PDB file of C-alpha atoms in Angstrom:
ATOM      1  CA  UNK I 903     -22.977  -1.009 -20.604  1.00  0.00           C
ATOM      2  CA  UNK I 904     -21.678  -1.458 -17.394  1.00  0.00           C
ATOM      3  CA  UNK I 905     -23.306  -1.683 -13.877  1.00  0.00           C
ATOM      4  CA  UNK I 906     -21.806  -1.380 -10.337  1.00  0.00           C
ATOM      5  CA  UNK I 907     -24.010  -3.071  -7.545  1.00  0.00           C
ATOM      6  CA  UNK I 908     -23.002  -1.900  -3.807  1.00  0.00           C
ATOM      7  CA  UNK I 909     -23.824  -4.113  -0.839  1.00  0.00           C
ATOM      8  CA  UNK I 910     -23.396  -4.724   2.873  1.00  0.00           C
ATOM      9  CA  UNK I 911     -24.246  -1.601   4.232  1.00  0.00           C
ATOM     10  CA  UNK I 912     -26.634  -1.175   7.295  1.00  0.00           C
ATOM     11  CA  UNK I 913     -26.740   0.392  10.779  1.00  0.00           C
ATOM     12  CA  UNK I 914     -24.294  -0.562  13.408  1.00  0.00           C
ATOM     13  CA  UNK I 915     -22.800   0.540  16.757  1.00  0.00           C
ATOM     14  CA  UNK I 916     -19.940   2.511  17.292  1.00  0.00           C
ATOM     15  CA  UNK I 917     -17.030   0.497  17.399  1.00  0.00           C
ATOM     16  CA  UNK I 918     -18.770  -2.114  15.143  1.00  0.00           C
ATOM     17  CA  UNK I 919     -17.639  -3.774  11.851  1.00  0.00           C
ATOM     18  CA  UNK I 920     -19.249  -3.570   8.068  1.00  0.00           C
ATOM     19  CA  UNK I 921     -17.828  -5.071   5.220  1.00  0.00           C
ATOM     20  CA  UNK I 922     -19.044  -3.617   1.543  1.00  0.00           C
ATOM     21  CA  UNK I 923     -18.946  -5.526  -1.630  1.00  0.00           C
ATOM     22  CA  UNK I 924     -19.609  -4.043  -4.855  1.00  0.00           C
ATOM     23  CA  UNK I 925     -19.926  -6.146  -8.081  1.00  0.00           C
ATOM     24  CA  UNK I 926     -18.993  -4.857 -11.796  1.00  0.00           C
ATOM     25  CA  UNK I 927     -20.806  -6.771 -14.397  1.00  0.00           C
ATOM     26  CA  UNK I 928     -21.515  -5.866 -18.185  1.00  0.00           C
ATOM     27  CA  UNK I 929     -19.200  -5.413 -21.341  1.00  0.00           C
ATOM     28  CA  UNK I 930     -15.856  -5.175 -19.431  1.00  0.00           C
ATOM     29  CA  UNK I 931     -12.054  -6.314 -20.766  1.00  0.00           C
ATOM     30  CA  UNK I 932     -10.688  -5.170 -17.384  1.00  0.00           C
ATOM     31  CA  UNK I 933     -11.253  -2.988 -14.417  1.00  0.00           C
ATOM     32  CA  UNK I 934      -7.669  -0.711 -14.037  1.00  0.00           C
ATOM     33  CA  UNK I 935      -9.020   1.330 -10.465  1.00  0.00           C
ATOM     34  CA  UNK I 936     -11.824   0.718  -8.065  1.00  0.00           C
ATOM     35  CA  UNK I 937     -12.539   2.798  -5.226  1.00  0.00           C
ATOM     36  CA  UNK I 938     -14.725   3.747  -2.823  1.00  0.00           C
ATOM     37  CA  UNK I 939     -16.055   6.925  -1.805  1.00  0.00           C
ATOM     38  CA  UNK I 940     -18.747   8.625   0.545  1.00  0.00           C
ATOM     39  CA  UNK I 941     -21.216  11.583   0.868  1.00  0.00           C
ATOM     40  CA  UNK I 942     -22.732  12.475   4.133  1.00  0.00           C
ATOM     41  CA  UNK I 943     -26.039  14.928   4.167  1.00  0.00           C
ATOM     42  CA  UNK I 944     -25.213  18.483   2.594  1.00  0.00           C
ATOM     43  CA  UNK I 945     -21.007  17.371   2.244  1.00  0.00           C
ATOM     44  CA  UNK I 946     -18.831  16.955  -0.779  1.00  0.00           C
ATOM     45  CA  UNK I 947     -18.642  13.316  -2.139  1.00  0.00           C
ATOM     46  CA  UNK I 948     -15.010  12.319  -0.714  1.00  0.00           C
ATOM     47  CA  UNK I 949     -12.446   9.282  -1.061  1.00  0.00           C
ATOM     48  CA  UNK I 950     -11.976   6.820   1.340  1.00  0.00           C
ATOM     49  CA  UNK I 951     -10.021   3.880  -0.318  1.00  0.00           C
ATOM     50  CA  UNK I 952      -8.644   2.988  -3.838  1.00  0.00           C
ATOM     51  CA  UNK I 953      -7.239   0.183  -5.061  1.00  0.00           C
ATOM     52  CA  UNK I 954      -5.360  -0.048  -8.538  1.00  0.00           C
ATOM     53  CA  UNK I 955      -5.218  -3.708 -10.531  1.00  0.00           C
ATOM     54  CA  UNK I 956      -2.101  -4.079  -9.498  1.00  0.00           C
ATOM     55  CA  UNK I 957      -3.047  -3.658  -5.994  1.00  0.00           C
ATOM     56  CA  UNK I 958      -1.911  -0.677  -4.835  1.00  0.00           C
ATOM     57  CA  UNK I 959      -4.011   0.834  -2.427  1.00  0.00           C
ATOM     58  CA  UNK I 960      -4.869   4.846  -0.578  1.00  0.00           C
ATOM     59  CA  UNK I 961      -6.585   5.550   1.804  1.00  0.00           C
ATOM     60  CA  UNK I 962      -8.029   8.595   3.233  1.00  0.00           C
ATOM     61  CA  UNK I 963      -6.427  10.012   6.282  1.00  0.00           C
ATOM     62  CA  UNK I 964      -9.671   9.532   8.638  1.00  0.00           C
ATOM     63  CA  UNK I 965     -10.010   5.843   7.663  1.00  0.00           C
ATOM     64  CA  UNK I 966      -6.281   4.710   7.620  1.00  0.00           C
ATOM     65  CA  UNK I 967      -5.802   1.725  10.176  1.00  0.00           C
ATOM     66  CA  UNK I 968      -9.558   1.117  10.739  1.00  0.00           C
ATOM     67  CA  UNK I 969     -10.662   0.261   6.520  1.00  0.00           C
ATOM     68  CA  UNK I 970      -8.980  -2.017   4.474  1.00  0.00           C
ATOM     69  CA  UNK I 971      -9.912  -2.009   0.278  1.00  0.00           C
ATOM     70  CA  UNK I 972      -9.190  -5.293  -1.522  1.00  0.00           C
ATOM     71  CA  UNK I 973     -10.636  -6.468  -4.971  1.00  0.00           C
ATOM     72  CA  UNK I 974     -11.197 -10.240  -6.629  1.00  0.00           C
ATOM     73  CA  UNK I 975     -10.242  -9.220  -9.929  1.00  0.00           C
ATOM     74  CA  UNK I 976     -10.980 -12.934 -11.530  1.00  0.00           C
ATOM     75  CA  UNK I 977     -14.988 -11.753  -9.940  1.00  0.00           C
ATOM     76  CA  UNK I 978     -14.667  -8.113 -11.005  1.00  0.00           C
ATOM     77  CA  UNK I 979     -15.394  -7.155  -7.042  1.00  0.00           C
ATOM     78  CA  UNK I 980     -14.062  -4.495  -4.947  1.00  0.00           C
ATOM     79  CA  UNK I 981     -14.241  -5.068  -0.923  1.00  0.00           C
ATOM     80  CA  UNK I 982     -13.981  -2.621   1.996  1.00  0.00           C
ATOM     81  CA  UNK I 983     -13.346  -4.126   5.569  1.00  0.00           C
ATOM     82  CA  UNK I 984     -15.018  -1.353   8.000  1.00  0.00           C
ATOM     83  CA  UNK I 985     -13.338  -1.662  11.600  1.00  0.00           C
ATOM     84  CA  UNK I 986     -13.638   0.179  14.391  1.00  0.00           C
ATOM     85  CA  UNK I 987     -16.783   2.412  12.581  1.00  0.00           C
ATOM     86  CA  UNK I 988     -17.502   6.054  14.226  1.00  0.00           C
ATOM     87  CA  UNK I 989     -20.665   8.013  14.394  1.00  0.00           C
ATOM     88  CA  UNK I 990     -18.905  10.464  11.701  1.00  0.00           C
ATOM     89  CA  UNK I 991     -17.902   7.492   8.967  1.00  0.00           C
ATOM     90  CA  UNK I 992     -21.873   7.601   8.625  1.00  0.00           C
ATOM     91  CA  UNK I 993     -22.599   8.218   4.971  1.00  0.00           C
ATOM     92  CA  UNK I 994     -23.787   6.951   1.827  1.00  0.00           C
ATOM     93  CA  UNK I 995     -21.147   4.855   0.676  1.00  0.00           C
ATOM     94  CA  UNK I 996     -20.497   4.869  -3.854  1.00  0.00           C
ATOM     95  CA  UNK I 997     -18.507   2.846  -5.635  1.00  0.00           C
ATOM     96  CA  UNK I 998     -15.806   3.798  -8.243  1.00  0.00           C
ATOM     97  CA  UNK I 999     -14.512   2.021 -11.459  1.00  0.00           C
ATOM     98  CA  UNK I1000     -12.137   2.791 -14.170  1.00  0.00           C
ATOM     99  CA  UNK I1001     -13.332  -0.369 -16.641  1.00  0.00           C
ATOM    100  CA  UNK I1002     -11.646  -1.023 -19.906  1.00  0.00           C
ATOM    101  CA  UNK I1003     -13.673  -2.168 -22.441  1.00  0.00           C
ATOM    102  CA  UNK I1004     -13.006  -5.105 -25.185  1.00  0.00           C
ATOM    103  CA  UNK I1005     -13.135  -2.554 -28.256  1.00  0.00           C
ATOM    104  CA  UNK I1006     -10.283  -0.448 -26.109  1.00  0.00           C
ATOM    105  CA  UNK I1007     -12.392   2.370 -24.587  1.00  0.00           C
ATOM    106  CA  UNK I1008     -12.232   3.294 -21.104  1.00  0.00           C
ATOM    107  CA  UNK I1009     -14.809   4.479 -18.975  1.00  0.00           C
ATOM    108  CA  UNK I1010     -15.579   6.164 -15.462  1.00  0.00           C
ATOM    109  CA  UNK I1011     -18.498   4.108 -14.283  1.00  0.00           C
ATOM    110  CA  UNK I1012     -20.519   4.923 -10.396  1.00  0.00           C
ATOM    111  CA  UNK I1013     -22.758   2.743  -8.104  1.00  0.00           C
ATOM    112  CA  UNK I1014     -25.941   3.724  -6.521  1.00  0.00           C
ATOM    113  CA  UNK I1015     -24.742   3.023  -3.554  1.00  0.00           C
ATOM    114  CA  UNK I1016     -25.245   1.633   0.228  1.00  0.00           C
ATOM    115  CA  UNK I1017     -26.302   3.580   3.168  1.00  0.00           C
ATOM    116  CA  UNK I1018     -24.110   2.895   6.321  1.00  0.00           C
ATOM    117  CA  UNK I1019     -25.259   4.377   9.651  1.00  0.00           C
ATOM    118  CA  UNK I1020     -23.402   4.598  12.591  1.00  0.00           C
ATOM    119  CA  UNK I1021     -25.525   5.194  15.974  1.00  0.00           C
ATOM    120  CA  UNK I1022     -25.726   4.124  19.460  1.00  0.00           C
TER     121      UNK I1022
END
């Protein structure tokens, strides 16, 4: 069993700065993606950033230059750096893992994630 625990979200101004942590603990060999996505009221669940073991990272159009993923793979944490925040990056904000586990299998795991509002 594996768990993914989201943190750092909150409310902030527009033009203010966040940074998100979420934590993968439980039977895990390795993690091979993390990502983060988001899901504003009545919208589709989209991608914002990704970030492979290797550390290769996307980003979604609307984020690029303003977000920055980055992961501590020895802690099994993914990061994202929130710049520059707009009214419209408002969402709930999930985490994503691809986690290998020690007897081979690999997995698709989510977080419950962290609420970040943007408002004046």
């Amino acid at each position: 069993q594996v768990r993914l625990v989201e943190s750092g979200g909150g409310l902030v101004q527009p033009g203010g700065s966040l940074r998100l942590s979420c934590a993968a603990s439980g039977s895990i060999f390795s993690i091979n993606y993390m990502g983060w996505y988001r899901q504003a009221p009545k919208k589709e669940r989209d991608l914002v950033a990704a970030i492979t073991s290797g550390g290769t990272t996307n980003y979604a159009d609307s984020v690029k230059g303003r977000f920055t993923i980055s992961r501590d793979n020895a802690k099994n944490t993914v990061y994202l750096q929130m710049n520059s925040l707009k009214p419209e990056d408002t969402a709930l904000y999930l985490c994503n893992a691809a986690i290998i586990h020690t007897d081979g299998t690999v997995n698709n795991y989510w977080g419950m994630g962290t609420q970040v509002t943007v408002s004046a």
